[in-house]
Amino acid sequence: HELTYGVAASDNSFELEYMDHFLDDGTSKPGTTEVPKSDSEKRAIFAQDQMFFMNDKLVVTAGLRYDDYKATPEASSGLEEHNSDSLTSRLGAVYHWNNNFSTYVQYSEGFRAPTIHELYYDKDNTSHGYKIVSNPNLKPEESKSYEVGLRASHGVGALELSAFYNDYTNFIKETTTDEGGIDVTTNENIDEAEIYGAEFKGSLWLDEALGAPMGSYARLSLAYLDGEDKKSGETLNTIAPFTTVVGLGYDAPSEMWGSELSVTMVAAKSANDWEEPEEGSDPNVEAPSYTVVDLTAYYRPVNDLTLRAGLFNAFDEKYWQYQDLEGVTASTQGVDSRTQPGRNW
């Protein structure tokens, strides 16, 4: 048995001074508060037992965790205090068939309290066609997760393949509705939701496999996700498109320097990939597919100092991350302002 146990605690305070500055006459005045002064407290206690059987071939891990969360907005805001807690568990097992191959299965429960921003952010900007409404009555997100996978390694490389299914209760989701030509956005709970997917990660040591210079390697990762509101059957806008990352790198045997060329390819998110719009509303715009190339390098003159540099988005690709286009329709202004940076160092 290998026991792990402990406690965790954190206190956070949020305060922001809102000022409106009028550049034409050089005056200013207090602006409308969007998130009130708030405090939050998190407390947790946990224990885990990792058990070894069959000459360490079988490793079973069981754990319990209790979380308590409280968010308190300034009394003058008129918003309610939030309190939530949960007891969650985890049970997993890894079986090592030999020194190079293992399989695993895991069941775990999750708890995520809503953030101060999700609870209390409120902004009335109807003059610009939108409004954000706070929801201090949000419930915490809870989940049950199931995962299976395998890991393998050899002299020329390593790989990992996993599949998972997450069953959510009170999934926190941002929704936007049209109310008389005004886009009203708020966070709300979905009673039941599911997210599932699979991921592959692989590495190939090019020096061993192809006789390349010692320290050369290639890596590949593939990630697929899907999910929906279990009651309505509608997709969840938070689901990331299919993503592939390919890397080619070199680490000098001296461990003093190295570099990597990384290519990230993300599929488009359009049509049924987005939640269906309300009747009479425009559909979400497409989040186009994109490919971004990054080149990074590091230099370690002494053991305790590492210098890093990078050229990112090397080919100056114009692209959007899908989460920045959620709720955006063809009539939305300023779509280009939501793009990611071009070529940068």
Coordinates of C-alpha atoms in Angstrom, one line a residue:
H1 CA 0.0 0.0 0.0
E2 CA 1.1 3.5 -0.8
L3 CA -1.0 6.1 1.0
T4 CA -1.5 9.7 -0.1
Y5 CA -3.5 12.1 2.0
G6 CA -3.8 15.8 2.6
V7 CA -5.8 19.0 2.7
A8 CA -6.0 21.9 0.3
A9 CA -7.3 25.4 1.0
S10 CA -7.4 28.7 -0.9
D11 CA -9.0 32.2 -0.4
N12 CA -9.4 34.5 -3.3
S13 CA -10.6 38.1 -3.4
F14 CA -11.7 39.9 -6.6
E15 CA -11.9 43.7 -6.9
L16 CA -11.9 45.9 -10.0
E17 CA -12.3 49.6 -10.3
Y18 CA -14.5 50.5 -13.2
M19 CA -13.9 53.9 -14.8
D20 CA -15.2 55.5 -17.9
H21 CA -12.7 57.9 -19.6
F22 CA -13.9 60.5 -22.1
L23 CA -10.9 61.2 -24.3
D24 CA -12.5 64.2 -26.1
D25 CA -12.6 66.4 -23.0
G26 CA -10.2 64.5 -20.7
T27 CA -12.8 63.7 -18.0
S28 CA -13.7 60.5 -16.3
K29 CA -16.3 59.1 -14.0
P30 CA -17.0 55.8 -12.2
G31 CA -18.3 53.2 -14.6
T32 CA -21.0 50.6 -14.2
T33 CA -19.8 47.6 -12.1
E34 CA -19.8 44.4 -14.2
V35 CA -18.4 42.0 -11.6
P36 CA -18.9 43.0 -7.9
K37 CA -16.2 42.9 -5.3
S38 CA -16.3 39.2 -4.2
D39 CA -14.5 36.7 -2.0
S40 CA -14.3 32.9 -2.5
E41 CA -13.1 30.1 -0.3
K42 CA -12.2 26.6 -1.3
R43 CA -11.5 23.8 1.2
A44 CA -10.7 20.1 0.5
I45 CA -9.6 17.0 2.2
F46 CA -8.5 13.9 0.3
A47 CA -7.0 10.4 0.8
Q48 CA -5.8 7.8 -1.7
D49 CA -4.5 4.2 -1.5
Q50 CA -2.4 2.8 -4.3
M51 CA -2.3 -1.0 -3.9
F52 CA 0.2 -3.4 -5.5
F53 CA -0.6 -7.0 -6.4
M54 CA 0.9 -9.9 -8.4
N55 CA 4.5 -8.8 -8.0
D56 CA 3.4 -5.2 -8.9
K57 CA 1.9 -6.3 -12.2
L58 CA -1.5 -5.1 -11.0
V59 CA -1.8 -1.6 -9.5
V60 CA -5.2 -0.6 -8.0
T61 CA -5.8 3.0 -6.9
A62 CA -8.8 4.1 -4.8
G63 CA -9.4 7.6 -3.5
L64 CA -12.0 9.9 -1.8
R65 CA -12.1 13.7 -1.8
Y66 CA -14.4 16.2 -0.1
D67 CA -14.7 19.7 -1.5
D68 CA -16.4 22.7 0.0
Y69 CA -16.8 26.1 -1.9
K70 CA -18.3 29.4 -1.0
A71 CA -18.5 32.6 -3.0
T72 CA -19.6 35.9 -1.3
P73 CA -20.3 39.0 -3.3
E74 CA -20.3 42.5 -1.8
A75 CA -23.6 43.0 0.0
S76 CA -24.4 46.2 -1.9
S77 CA -24.6 44.2 -5.1
G78 CA -27.8 42.5 -4.1
L79 CA -26.5 39.2 -5.4
E80 CA -26.8 36.0 -3.4
E81 CA -24.0 34.0 -1.7
H82 CA -23.1 30.7 -3.3
N83 CA -22.4 27.6 -1.3
S84 CA -21.7 24.1 -2.6
D85 CA -19.9 20.9 -1.5
S86 CA -19.4 17.4 -2.8
L87 CA -17.8 14.0 -1.9
T88 CA -16.2 12.4 -4.9
S89 CA -14.4 9.1 -5.5
R90 CA -12.0 7.4 -7.8
L91 CA -11.2 3.8 -8.6
G92 CA -8.7 2.7 -11.2
A93 CA -6.4 -0.2 -12.1
V94 CA -3.3 -0.6 -14.3
Y95 CA -2.1 -4.1 -15.4
H96 CA 1.4 -4.4 -16.7
W97 CA 1.4 -7.3 -19.2
N98 CA 5.2 -6.9 -19.5
N99 CA 7.8 -4.2 -19.3
N100 CA 6.6 -2.6 -22.5
F101 CA 2.8 -2.9 -22.5
S102 CA 0.1 -2.0 -20.0
T103 CA -3.6 -1.5 -20.0
Y104 CA -5.7 0.6 -17.6
V105 CA -9.3 1.3 -16.7
Q106 CA -10.6 4.1 -14.4
Y107 CA -13.8 5.4 -12.9
S108 CA -13.8 8.9 -11.3
E109 CA -16.2 11.5 -10.1
G110 CA -15.7 15.2 -10.6
F111 CA -16.9 18.4 -9.0
R112 CA -16.5 21.9 -10.3
A113 CA -18.0 24.9 -8.5
P114 CA -19.0 27.9 -10.7
T115 CA -16.5 30.7 -10.8
I116 CA -17.1 34.2 -9.6
H117 CA -17.2 35.3 -13.2
E118 CA -19.8 32.7 -14.1
L119 CA -21.9 33.6 -11.1
Y120 CA -21.9 37.4 -11.0
Y121 CA -20.7 38.9 -14.3
D122 CA -23.5 41.3 -15.4
K123 CA -23.3 43.9 -18.1
D124 CA -26.1 46.0 -19.8
N125 CA -24.9 47.2 -23.1
T126 CA -28.2 47.3 -25.0
S127 CA -27.0 50.4 -26.9
H128 CA -24.5 48.1 -28.7
G129 CA -27.1 45.3 -29.1
Y130 CA -26.1 42.9 -26.3
K131 CA -26.6 42.2 -22.6
I132 CA -24.9 39.8 -20.1
V133 CA -27.1 38.7 -17.2
S134 CA -25.6 37.2 -14.0
N135 CA -26.9 33.9 -12.6
P136 CA -26.0 33.6 -8.9
N137 CA -28.2 30.5 -8.7
L138 CA -25.9 28.3 -10.7
K139 CA -25.4 24.8 -9.4
P140 CA -22.0 23.1 -9.3
E141 CA -21.0 20.8 -12.2
E142 CA -20.8 17.1 -11.3
S143 CA -19.6 14.3 -13.4
K144 CA -19.0 10.6 -13.6
S145 CA -16.1 9.6 -15.9
Y146 CA -15.1 6.3 -17.4
E147 CA -11.8 5.7 -19.2
V148 CA -10.0 2.8 -20.7
G149 CA -6.6 2.8 -22.4
L150 CA -3.3 1.2 -23.2
R151 CA 0.3 2.3 -23.1
A152 CA 3.2 0.7 -25.0
S153 CA 6.9 1.5 -25.4
H154 CA 9.8 0.0 -27.4
G155 CA 13.3 0.9 -28.2
V156 CA 12.1 3.0 -31.2
G157 CA 9.2 4.8 -29.6
A158 CA 6.1 4.9 -27.4
L159 CA 2.4 5.2 -27.8
E160 CA -0.8 5.8 -25.7
L161 CA -4.4 5.2 -26.8
S162 CA -7.4 6.1 -24.6
A163 CA -11.1 6.4 -24.9
F164 CA -13.4 8.1 -22.4
Y165 CA -17.1 8.9 -21.6
N166 CA -18.1 11.7 -19.2
D167 CA -21.6 11.9 -17.8
Y168 CA -22.5 15.4 -16.5
T169 CA -25.1 16.7 -14.1
N170 CA -25.8 20.4 -14.0
F171 CA -23.3 21.1 -16.8
I172 CA -22.5 24.8 -16.9
K173 CA -23.2 26.3 -20.3
E174 CA -23.2 29.8 -21.7
T175 CA -26.4 30.6 -23.7
T176 CA -27.3 33.5 -25.9
T177 CA -30.9 34.3 -26.9
D178 CA -32.4 37.1 -29.0
E179 CA -34.8 39.3 -27.0
G180 CA -36.3 42.0 -29.2
G181 CA -33.1 42.4 -31.2
I182 CA -30.9 42.3 -28.2
D183 CA -28.5 39.4 -27.6
V184 CA -28.9 38.3 -24.0
T185 CA -26.2 36.0 -22.7
T186 CA -26.2 34.1 -19.4
N187 CA -24.7 31.0 -17.8
E188 CA -27.2 28.2 -17.0
N189 CA -27.2 24.6 -15.9
I190 CA -28.0 21.7 -18.3
D191 CA -29.6 18.9 -16.3
E192 CA -27.8 16.1 -18.1
A193 CA -25.0 16.2 -20.7
E194 CA -22.4 13.8 -22.1
I195 CA -19.0 14.2 -23.6
Y196 CA -17.0 11.4 -25.1
G197 CA -14.0 10.9 -27.2
A198 CA -10.7 9.3 -27.9
E199 CA -7.0 10.4 -28.0
F200 CA -3.9 8.9 -29.5
K201 CA -0.3 10.0 -28.6
G202 CA 2.8 8.6 -30.2
S203 CA 6.5 9.3 -30.2
L204 CA 9.2 7.9 -32.5
W205 CA 12.9 8.1 -31.7
L206 CA 14.3 8.8 -35.2
D207 CA 17.9 8.0 -34.2
E208 CA 16.9 4.4 -33.2
A209 CA 14.4 3.9 -36.0
L210 CA 16.0 5.5 -39.0
G211 CA 19.6 6.2 -38.0
A212 CA 19.0 10.0 -37.7
P213 CA 21.3 12.1 -35.4
M214 CA 21.1 11.0 -31.8
G215 CA 18.3 13.0 -30.1
S216 CA 16.0 13.3 -33.1
Y217 CA 12.4 12.5 -32.6
A218 CA 8.9 12.8 -34.1
R219 CA 5.6 12.9 -32.3
L220 CA 1.9 12.7 -33.3
S221 CA -1.3 13.3 -31.3
L222 CA -4.9 13.0 -32.5
A223 CA -7.9 14.1 -30.4
Y224 CA -11.6 13.5 -31.2
L225 CA -14.4 14.8 -29.0
D226 CA -18.2 14.8 -29.2
G227 CA -21.0 15.6 -26.8
E228 CA -24.6 16.7 -26.4
D229 CA -27.4 17.8 -24.1
K230 CA -28.9 14.4 -23.3
K231 CA -32.5 15.7 -23.0
S232 CA -32.7 17.9 -26.1
G233 CA -30.1 16.0 -28.2
E234 CA -28.4 19.3 -29.2
T235 CA -24.7 19.5 -29.5
L236 CA -22.5 21.3 -26.9
N237 CA -20.7 24.4 -28.3
T238 CA -17.8 23.7 -25.9
I239 CA -16.8 20.6 -27.9
A240 CA -13.4 21.1 -29.7
P241 CA -13.1 20.1 -33.3
F242 CA -10.9 17.2 -34.4
T243 CA -7.3 18.2 -33.7
T244 CA -4.0 16.8 -34.9
V245 CA -0.5 17.9 -33.8
V246 CA 2.7 16.7 -35.5
G247 CA 6.1 17.5 -34.2
L248 CA 9.7 17.0 -35.4
G249 CA 12.4 17.8 -32.9
Y250 CA 16.0 17.4 -31.7
D251 CA 17.5 17.3 -28.2
A252 CA 21.3 17.4 -28.2
P253 CA 22.9 14.5 -26.4
S254 CA 24.7 17.1 -24.2
E255 CA 21.2 18.3 -23.1
M256 CA 22.4 21.9 -23.7
W257 CA 20.1 22.8 -26.6
G258 CA 17.3 21.6 -28.7
S259 CA 14.5 22.7 -31.1
E260 CA 11.1 21.5 -32.4
L261 CA 9.0 22.2 -35.4
S262 CA 5.3 21.8 -34.5
V263 CA 2.3 21.7 -36.9
T264 CA -1.2 22.0 -35.4
M265 CA -4.2 21.2 -37.6
V266 CA -7.7 21.9 -36.4
A267 CA -10.8 20.9 -38.3
A268 CA -13.7 23.3 -39.1
K269 CA -16.7 23.7 -36.8
S270 CA -19.9 24.4 -38.7
A271 CA -23.5 23.5 -39.2
N272 CA -24.5 20.7 -36.8
D273 CA -21.3 21.1 -34.9
W274 CA -23.0 24.2 -33.3
E275 CA -26.1 24.2 -31.2
E276 CA -29.2 24.8 -33.3
P277 CA -30.3 28.5 -33.3
E278 CA -33.6 29.6 -31.9
E279 CA -36.4 29.8 -34.5
G280 CA -36.0 33.0 -36.5
S281 CA -32.3 33.4 -35.5
D282 CA -29.3 33.2 -37.7
P283 CA -27.0 30.1 -37.4
N284 CA -23.6 30.3 -35.9
V285 CA -20.9 31.3 -38.4
E286 CA -18.4 28.6 -39.4
A287 CA -15.1 28.3 -37.4
P288 CA -12.8 27.6 -40.4
S289 CA -10.2 24.9 -40.2
Y290 CA -6.6 26.0 -39.9
T291 CA -3.0 24.9 -39.8
V292 CA -0.5 26.7 -37.6
V293 CA 3.3 26.1 -37.7
D294 CA 5.5 27.0 -34.7
L295 CA 9.3 26.7 -34.4
T296 CA 10.8 26.7 -30.9
A297 CA 14.3 26.3 -29.5
Y298 CA 16.0 26.3 -26.1
Y299 CA 19.6 26.7 -24.8
R300 CA 20.8 25.7 -21.4
P301 CA 24.2 27.3 -20.7
V302 CA 24.2 26.0 -17.1
N303 CA 22.0 23.4 -15.3
D304 CA 20.0 26.1 -13.6
L305 CA 19.3 28.4 -16.5
T306 CA 17.3 27.7 -19.7
L307 CA 16.7 30.3 -22.4
R308 CA 13.8 29.7 -24.8
A309 CA 12.8 31.4 -28.0
G310 CA 10.0 30.8 -30.6
L311 CA 8.6 31.8 -33.9
F312 CA 4.8 31.2 -33.7
N313 CA 2.3 31.1 -36.5
A314 CA 5.3 31.1 -38.9
F315 CA 3.3 31.4 -42.1
D316 CA 1.1 34.2 -40.7
E317 CA -2.2 32.1 -40.9
K318 CA -5.4 34.1 -40.3
Y319 CA -7.5 31.9 -38.0
W320 CA -10.1 31.8 -35.3
Q321 CA -10.3 29.5 -32.3
Y322 CA -13.8 28.0 -32.2
Q323 CA -14.5 29.3 -28.7
D324 CA -14.1 32.9 -29.9
L325 CA -16.8 32.4 -32.5
E326 CA -19.5 30.9 -30.3
G327 CA -22.7 32.9 -30.6
V328 CA -21.4 34.8 -33.6
T329 CA -23.7 35.1 -36.6
A330 CA -23.3 36.6 -40.1
S331 CA -24.7 39.9 -38.8
T332 CA -22.2 40.2 -35.9
Q333 CA -19.7 43.1 -36.3
G334 CA -16.0 42.9 -35.6
V335 CA -15.5 39.3 -36.4
D336 CA -12.0 39.9 -37.6
S337 CA -11.1 41.3 -34.2
R338 CA -11.6 37.8 -32.8
T339 CA -8.7 36.3 -34.8
Q340 CA -5.6 34.9 -33.2
P341 CA -2.2 36.7 -33.5
G342 CA -0.4 36.5 -36.8
R343 CA 3.3 35.7 -37.1
N344 CA 4.9 36.5 -33.7
W345 CA 8.1 35.9 -31.8

